[in-house]
Coordinates of C-alpha atoms and ligand atoms in Angstrom, one line a residue:
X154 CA 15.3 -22.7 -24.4
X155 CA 14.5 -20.7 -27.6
X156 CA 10.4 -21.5 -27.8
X157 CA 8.9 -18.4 -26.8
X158 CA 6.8 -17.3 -23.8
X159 CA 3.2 -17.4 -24.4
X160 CA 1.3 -14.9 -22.3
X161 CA -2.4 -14.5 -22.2
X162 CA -3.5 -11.5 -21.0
X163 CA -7.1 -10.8 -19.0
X164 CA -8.0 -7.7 -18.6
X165 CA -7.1 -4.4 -21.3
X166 CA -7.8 -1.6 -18.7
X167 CA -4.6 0.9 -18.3
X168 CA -2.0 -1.9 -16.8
X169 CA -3.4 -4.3 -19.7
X170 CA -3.0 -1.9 -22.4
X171 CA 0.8 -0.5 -21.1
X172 CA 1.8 -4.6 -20.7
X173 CA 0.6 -4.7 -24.6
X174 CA 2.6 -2.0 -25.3
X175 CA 5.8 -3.3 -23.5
X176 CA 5.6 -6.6 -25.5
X177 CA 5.1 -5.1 -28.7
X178 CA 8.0 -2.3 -28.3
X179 CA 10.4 -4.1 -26.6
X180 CA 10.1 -7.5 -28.2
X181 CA 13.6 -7.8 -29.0
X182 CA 15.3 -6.7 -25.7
X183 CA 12.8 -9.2 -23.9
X184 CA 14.1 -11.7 -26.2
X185 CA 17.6 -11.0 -25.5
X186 CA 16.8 -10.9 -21.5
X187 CA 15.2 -14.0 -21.2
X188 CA 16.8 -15.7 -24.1
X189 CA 13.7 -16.4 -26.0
X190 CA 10.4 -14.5 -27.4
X191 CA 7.8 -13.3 -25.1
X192 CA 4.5 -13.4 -27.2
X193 CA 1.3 -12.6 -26.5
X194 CA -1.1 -15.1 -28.2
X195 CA -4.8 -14.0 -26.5
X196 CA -6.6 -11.1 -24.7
X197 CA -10.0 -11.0 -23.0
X198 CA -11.5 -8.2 -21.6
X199 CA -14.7 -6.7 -20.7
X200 CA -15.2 -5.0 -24.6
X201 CA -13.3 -5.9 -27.6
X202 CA -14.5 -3.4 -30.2
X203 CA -13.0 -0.3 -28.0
X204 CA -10.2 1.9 -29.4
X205 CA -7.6 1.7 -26.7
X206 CA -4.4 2.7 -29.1
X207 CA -3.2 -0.7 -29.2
X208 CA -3.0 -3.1 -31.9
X209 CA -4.6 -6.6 -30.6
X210 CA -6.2 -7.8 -33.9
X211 CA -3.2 -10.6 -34.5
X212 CA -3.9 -12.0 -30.8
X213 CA -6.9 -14.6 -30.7
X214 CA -10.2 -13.1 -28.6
X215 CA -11.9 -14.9 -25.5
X216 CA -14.6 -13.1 -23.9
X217 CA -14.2 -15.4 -21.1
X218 CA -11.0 -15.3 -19.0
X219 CA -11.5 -18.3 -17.8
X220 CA -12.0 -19.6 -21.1
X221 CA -8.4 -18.1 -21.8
X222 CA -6.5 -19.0 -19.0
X223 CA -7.5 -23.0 -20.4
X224 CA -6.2 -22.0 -23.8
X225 CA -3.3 -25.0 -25.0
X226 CA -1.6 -21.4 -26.9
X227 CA -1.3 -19.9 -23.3
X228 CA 1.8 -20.5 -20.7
X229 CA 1.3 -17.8 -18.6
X230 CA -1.8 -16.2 -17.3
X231 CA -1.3 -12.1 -17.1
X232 CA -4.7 -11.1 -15.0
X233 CA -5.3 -7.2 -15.0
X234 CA -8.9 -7.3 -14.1
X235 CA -8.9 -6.4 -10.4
X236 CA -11.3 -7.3 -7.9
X237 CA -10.9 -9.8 -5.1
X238 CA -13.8 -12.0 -6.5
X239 CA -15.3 -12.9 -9.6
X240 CA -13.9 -14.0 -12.9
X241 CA -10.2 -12.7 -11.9
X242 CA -10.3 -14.8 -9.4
X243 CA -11.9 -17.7 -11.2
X244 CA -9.5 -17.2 -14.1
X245 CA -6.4 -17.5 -12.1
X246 CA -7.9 -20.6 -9.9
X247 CA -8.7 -22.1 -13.5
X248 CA -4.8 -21.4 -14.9
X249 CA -3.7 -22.7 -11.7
X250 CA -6.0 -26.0 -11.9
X251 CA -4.0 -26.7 -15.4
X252 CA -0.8 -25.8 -14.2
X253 CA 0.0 -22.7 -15.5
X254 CA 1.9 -19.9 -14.0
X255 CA 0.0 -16.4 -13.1
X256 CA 1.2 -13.0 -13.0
X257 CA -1.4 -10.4 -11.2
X258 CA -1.5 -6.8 -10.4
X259 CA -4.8 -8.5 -8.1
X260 CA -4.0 -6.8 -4.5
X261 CA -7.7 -7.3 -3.6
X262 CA -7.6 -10.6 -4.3
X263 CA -3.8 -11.7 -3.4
X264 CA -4.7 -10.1 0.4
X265 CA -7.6 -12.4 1.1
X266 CA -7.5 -15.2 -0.8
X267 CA -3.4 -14.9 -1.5
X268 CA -2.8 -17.6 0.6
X269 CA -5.1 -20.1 -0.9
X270 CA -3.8 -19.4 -4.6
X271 CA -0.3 -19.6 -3.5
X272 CA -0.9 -23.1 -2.1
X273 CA -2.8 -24.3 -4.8
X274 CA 0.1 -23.2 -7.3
X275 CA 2.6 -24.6 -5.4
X276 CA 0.7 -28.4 -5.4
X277 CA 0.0 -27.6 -9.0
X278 CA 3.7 -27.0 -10.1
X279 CA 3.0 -23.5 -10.9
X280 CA 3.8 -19.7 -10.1
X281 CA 2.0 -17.1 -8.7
X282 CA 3.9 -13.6 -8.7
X283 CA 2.6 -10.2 -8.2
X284 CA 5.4 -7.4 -8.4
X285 CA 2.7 -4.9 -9.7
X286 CA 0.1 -5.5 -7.1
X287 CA 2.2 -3.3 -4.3
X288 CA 3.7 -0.2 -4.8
X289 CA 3.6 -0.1 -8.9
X290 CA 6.7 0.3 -10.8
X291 CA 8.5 -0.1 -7.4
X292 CA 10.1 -3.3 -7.3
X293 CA 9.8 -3.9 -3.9
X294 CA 8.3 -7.5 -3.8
X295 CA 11.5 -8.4 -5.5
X296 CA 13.7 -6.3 -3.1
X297 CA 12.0 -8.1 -0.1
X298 CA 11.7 -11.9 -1.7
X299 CA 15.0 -11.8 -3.3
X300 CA 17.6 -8.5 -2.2
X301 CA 16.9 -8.9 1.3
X302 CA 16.7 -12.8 1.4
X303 CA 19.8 -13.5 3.7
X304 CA 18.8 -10.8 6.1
X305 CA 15.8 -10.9 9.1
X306 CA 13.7 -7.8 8.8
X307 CA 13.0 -5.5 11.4
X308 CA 10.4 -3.4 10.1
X309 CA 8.5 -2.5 6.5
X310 CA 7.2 1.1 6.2
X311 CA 4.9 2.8 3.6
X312 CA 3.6 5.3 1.5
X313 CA 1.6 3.0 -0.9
X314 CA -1.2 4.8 -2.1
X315 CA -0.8 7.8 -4.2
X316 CA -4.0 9.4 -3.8
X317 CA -4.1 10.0 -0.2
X318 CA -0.6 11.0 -0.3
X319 CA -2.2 13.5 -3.3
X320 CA -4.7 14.7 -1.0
X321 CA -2.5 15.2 2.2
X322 CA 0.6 17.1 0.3
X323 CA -2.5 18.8 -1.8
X324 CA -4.4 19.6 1.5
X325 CA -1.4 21.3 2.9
X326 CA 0.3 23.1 0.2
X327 CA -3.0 25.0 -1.0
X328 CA -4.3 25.2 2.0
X329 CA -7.2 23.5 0.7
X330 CA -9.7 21.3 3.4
X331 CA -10.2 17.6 2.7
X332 CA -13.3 17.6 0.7
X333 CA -11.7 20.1 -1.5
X334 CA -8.9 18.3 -2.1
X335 CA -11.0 14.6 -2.5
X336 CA -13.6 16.5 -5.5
X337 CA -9.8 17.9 -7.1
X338 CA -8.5 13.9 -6.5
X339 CA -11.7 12.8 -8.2
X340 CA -11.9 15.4 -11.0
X341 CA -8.7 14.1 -11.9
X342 CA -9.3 10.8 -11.7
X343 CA -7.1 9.6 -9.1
X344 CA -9.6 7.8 -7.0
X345 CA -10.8 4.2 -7.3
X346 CA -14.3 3.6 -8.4
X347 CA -14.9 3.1 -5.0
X348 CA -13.1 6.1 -3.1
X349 CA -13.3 3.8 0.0
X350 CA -10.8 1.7 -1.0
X351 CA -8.1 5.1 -1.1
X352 CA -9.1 6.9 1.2
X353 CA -10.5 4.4 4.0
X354 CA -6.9 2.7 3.7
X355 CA -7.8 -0.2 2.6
X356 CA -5.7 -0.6 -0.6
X357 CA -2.7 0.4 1.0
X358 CA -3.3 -2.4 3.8
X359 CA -3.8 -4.9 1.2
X360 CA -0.4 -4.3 0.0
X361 CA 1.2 -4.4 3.5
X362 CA -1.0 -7.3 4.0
X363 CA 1.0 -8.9 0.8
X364 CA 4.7 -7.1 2.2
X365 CA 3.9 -8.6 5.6
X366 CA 4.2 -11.9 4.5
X367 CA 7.0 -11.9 2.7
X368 CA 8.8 -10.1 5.2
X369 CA 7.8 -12.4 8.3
X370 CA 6.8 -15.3 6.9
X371 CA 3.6 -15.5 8.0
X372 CA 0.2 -16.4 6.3
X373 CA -1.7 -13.3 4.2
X374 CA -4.0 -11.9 7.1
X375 CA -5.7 -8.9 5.8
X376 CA -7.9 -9.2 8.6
X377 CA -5.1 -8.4 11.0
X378 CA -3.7 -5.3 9.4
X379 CA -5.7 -2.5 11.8
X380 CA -6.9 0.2 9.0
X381 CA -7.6 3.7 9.1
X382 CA -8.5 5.9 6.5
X383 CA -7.5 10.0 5.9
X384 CA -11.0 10.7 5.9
X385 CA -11.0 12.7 9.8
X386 CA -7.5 14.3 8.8
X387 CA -8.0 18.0 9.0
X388 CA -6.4 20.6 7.6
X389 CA -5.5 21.8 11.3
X390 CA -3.5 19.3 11.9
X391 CA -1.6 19.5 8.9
X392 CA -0.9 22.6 9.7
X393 CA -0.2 22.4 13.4
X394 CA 1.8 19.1 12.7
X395 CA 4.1 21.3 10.0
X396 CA 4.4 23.5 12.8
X397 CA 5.6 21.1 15.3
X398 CA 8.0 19.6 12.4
X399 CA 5.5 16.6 11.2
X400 CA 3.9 15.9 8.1
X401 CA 1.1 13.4 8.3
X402 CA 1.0 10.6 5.8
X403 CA -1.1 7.7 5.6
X404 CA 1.5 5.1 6.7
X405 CA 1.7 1.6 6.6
X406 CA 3.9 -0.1 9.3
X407 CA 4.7 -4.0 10.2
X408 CA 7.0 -5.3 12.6
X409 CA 7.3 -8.1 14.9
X410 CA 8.2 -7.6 18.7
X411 CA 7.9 -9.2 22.0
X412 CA 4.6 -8.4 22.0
X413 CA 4.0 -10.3 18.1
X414 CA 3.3 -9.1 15.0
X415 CA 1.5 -5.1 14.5
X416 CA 0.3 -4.7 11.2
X417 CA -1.4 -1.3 10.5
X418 CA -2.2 1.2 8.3
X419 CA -2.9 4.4 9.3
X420 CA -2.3 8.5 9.5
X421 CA 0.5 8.9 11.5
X422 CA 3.2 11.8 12.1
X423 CA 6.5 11.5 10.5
X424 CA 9.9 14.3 10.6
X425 CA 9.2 16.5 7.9
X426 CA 12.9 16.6 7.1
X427 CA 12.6 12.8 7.0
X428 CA 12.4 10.7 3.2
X429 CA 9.1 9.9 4.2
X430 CA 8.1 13.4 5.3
X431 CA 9.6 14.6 1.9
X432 CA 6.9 12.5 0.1
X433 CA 5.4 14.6 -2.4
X434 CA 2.2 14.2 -4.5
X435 CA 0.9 11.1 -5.8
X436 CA 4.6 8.8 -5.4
X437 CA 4.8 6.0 -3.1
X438 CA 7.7 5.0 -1.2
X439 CA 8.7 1.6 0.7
X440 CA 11.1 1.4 3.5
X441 CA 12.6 -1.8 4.4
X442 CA 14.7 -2.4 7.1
X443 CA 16.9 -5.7 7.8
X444 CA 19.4 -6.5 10.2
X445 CA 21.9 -7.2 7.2
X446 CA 21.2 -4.4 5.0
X447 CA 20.2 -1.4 7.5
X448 CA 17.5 0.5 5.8
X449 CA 16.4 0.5 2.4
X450 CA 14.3 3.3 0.8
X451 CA 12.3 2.7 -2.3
X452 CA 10.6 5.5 -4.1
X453 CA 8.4 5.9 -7.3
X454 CA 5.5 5.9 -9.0
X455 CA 3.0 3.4 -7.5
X456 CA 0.1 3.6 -10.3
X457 CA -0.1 4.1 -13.9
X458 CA 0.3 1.8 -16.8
X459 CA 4.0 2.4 -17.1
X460 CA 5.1 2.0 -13.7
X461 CA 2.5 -0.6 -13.2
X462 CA 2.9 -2.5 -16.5
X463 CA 7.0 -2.3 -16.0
X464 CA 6.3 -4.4 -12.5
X465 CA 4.1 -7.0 -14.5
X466 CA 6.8 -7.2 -16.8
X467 CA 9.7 -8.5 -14.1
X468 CA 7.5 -11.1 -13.1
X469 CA 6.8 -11.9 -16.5
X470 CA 11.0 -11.9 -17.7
X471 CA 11.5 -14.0 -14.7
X472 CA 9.5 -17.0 -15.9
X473 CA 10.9 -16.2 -19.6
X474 CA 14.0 -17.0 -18.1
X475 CA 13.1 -20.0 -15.9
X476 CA 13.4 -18.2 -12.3
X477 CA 10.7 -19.7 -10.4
X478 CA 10.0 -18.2 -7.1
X479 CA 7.4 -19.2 -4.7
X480 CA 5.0 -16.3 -4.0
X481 CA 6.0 -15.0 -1.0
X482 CA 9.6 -16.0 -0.4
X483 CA 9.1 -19.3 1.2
X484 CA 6.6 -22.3 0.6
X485 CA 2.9 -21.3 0.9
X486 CA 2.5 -24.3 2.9
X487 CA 5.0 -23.5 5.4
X488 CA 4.0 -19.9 6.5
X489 CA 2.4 -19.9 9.5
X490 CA -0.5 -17.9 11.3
X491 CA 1.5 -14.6 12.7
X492 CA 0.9 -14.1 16.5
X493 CA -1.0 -10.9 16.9
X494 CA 0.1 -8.4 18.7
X495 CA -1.2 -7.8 22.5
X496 CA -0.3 -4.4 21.9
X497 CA 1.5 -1.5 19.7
X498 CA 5.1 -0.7 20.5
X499 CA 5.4 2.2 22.2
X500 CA 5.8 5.6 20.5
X501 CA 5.7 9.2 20.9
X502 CA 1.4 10.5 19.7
X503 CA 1.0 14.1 18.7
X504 CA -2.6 15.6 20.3
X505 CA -4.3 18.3 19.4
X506 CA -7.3 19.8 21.8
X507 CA -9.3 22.9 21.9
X508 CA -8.9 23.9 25.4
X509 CA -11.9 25.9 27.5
X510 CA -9.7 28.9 28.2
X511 CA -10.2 29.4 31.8
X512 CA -8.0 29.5 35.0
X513 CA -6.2 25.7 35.5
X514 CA -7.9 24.2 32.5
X515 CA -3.9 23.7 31.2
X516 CA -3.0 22.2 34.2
X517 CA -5.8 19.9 34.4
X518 CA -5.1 18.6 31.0
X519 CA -1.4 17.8 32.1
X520 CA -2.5 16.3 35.5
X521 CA -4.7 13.8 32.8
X522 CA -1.3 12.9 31.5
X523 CA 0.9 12.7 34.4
X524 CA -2.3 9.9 35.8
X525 CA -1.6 8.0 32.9
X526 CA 1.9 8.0 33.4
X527 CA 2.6 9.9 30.5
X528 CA 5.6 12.6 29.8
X529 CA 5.1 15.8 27.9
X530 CA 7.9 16.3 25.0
X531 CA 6.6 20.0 24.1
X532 CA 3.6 21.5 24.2
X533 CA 2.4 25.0 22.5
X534 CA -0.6 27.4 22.6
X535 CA -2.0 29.1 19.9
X536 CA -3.3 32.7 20.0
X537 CA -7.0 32.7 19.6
X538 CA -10.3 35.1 19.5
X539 CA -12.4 32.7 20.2
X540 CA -13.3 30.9 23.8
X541 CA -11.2 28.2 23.2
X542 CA -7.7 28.4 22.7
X543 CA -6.2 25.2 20.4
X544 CA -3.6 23.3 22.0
X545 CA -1.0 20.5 21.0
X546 CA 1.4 18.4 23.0
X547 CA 3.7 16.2 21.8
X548 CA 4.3 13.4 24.4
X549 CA 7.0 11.3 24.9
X550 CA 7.1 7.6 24.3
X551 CA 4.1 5.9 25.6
X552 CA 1.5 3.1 24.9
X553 CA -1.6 3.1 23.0
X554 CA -3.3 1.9 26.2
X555 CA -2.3 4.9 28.3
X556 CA -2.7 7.4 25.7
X557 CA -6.2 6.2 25.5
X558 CA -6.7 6.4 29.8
X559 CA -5.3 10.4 29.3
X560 CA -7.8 11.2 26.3
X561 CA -10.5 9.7 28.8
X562 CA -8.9 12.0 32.0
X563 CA -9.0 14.6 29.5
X564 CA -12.6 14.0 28.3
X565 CA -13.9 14.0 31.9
X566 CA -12.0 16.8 32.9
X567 CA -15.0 19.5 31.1
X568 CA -11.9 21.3 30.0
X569 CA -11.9 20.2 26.5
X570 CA -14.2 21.2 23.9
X571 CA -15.0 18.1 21.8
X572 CA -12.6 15.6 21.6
X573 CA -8.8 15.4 21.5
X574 CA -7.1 14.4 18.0
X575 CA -4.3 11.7 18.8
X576 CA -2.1 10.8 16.2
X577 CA 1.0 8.1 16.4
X578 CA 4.5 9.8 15.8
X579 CA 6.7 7.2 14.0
X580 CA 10.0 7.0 14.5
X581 CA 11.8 6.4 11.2
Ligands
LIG107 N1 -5.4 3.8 -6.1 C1 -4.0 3.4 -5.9 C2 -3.3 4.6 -5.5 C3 -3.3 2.7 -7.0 O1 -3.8 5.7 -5.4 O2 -2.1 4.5 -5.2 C4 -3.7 1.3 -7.2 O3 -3.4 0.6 -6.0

């Protein structure tokens, strides 16, 4: 096939304007991949007379991405616009309707709505892919959907947004607390227009709302990934967690066991000396693990318009060349709901009290433990001039559930002066 790929691209924001720039510098190793032109034939974006250091005067204009994803001159619909609602979402529904494949970097919208979209493409004939909606210029949708087809996986880890990896490393190597850090992240521009969306979690469990359902199989549920954002993370812990030989990240972690399938994003403990625990700055990293392959470790940059306009471009070379892949893996129509989980796999939980320092307070505390069944790992004291003295414990591996009945021993026990930090340690 020689004609060439028509793209149509909604949305000239960073990712828009780095996709512009691919197309236009690389035309003729696109051509040679795919083995025929990619073109772009018509933008639409929010303002047209704005100097973005691209050159889009040869491309025809729609103010309406709707209006462009119906154009006869358009194959393939590129939406950069974001936002889970609203005219991205209407422009893809409206490519879809005519039966033309999509490309997105939509996260927002692929978690709650993915599902839908995938169906409808599918009945339409068309494809919906979205490489640069998880991770950025890692190509882990691609490494799930297509390296890791012939295995079952056991487990997808992650590091997936860069700003609250910033602020944790950030937080610990300066020393600095969180709100420190979060003005530095925002001064720089690293957070959403909505902070929420970073530092709640919630981005990052909209991509491991995506990952999840390629990697089980099971409808997008963004309601069932359990968030929790970096906001309560002190710089306390970070410290006393480098001391014990964590680092805290804000991790993402599915898996399906007996109990059915855990979906969450939160802070957890992981080895310092660990790949994970080596995360530094703003880079991402994915860990996959099959029963095939092992485990697979995937690291990079997982925002920017290169990294991010390099992952639209896969999806877009892939349909230049004719490889049409459902969305996620399998037929929309056959995924099926996921069982939740009753409960989270066990797992070792780092606490960190501030102990009333008086006679038997320390043996109360472990007496709160030993009720709920639970076995100390290693436990330290820290000197202190004040009248409580801060303590952690590592445990060993124990449920959620009794965890929750030892904070609650230790809470009645007047011992404990506020209340105990508990943090998941995850094995990796
Ligand atoms: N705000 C995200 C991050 C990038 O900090 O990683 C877009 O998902």
């Amino acid at each position: 096939m020689t004609e060439p790929l028509r793209l149509g691209i909604a949305g000239l924001g960073t990712v828009g304007t780095g996709v512009v720039r691919i197309v236009q510098r690389h035309a003729q190793i696109l051509e040679r991949r795919a083995g025929r032109p990619v073109e772009i034939t018509a933008v639409s974006a929010r303002t047209r007379d704005k100097d973005r250091g691209i050159r889009i005067a040869s491309y025809a204009w729609e103010d309406d991405p709707v209006a462009l994803a119906r154009r006869d001159d358009v194959d393939v619909l590129v939406e950069l616009m974001g936002g889970s609602d609203g005219p991205a979402k209407a422009a893809v529904e409206a490519a879809i309707a005519a039966g033309k494949d999509v490309v997105t970097a939509n996260k927002a919208m692929l978690a709650v709505h993915g599902q839908a979209l995938a169906e409808a493409a599918e009945a339409n004939g068309a494809v919906l892919r979205f490489e640069a909606a998880v991770a950025g210029g890692i190509p882990v949708v691609k490494a799930l959907t297509e390296g890791l087809a012939g295995n079952e996986v056991m487990r997808v880890m992650g590091v997936m947004n860069g700003t609250c990896n910033y602020i944790l490393t950030r937080m610990e190597s300066a020393g600095l607390t969180y709100e420190e850090v979060f003005a530095e992240a925002k001064a720089l521009g690293y957070l959403e227009a909505d902070p929420t969306l970073d530092v709640g979690g919630i981005d990052a469990g909209h991509k491991l709302a995506l990952l999840t359902a390629i990697a089980f199989g099971t409808r997008v549920d963004f309601d069932a990934v359990a968030i929790e954002g970096i906001e309560r993370v002190s710089i306390d812990d970070i410290r006393q967690a480098a001391d014990m030989g964590f680092r805290i990240k804000l991790l993402g972690v599915a898996q399906m066991t007996g109990r059915g399938l855990e979906c969450r994003m939160s802070p957890c403990l992981v080895p310092a000396g660990s790949s994970l625990g080596q995360l530094e700055a703003a880079t991402n990293m994915v860990v996959l693990e099959g029963d095939a392959a092992g485990q697979i470790v995937l690291q990079g940059a997982g925002a920017g318009e290169g990294p991010t306009a390099s992952a639209v471009m896969s999806d877009v070379l892939d349909l230049a060349r004719g490889t049409r892949l459902s969305t996620f893996g399998q037929p929309a129509a056959s995924m099926e709901a996921a069982p939740a989980a009753s409960a989270s796999a066990p797992a070792p939980y780092y606490l960190r009290l501030a102990l009333v320092d008086k006679p038997g307070a320390l043996a109360r505390i472990a007496t709160a433990l030993g009720d709920a069944g639970i076995s100390i790992d290693r436990m330290r004291q820290y000197g202190h001039a004040e009248a409580v003295a801060p303590v952690l414990i590592v445990t060993h591996r124990t449920s959620r559930a009794a965890l929750d009945q030892a904070v609650a021993g230790m809470d009645a026990t007047g011992v404990v002066s506020g209340s105990p930090v508990a943090l998941r340690i995850e094995e990796v």
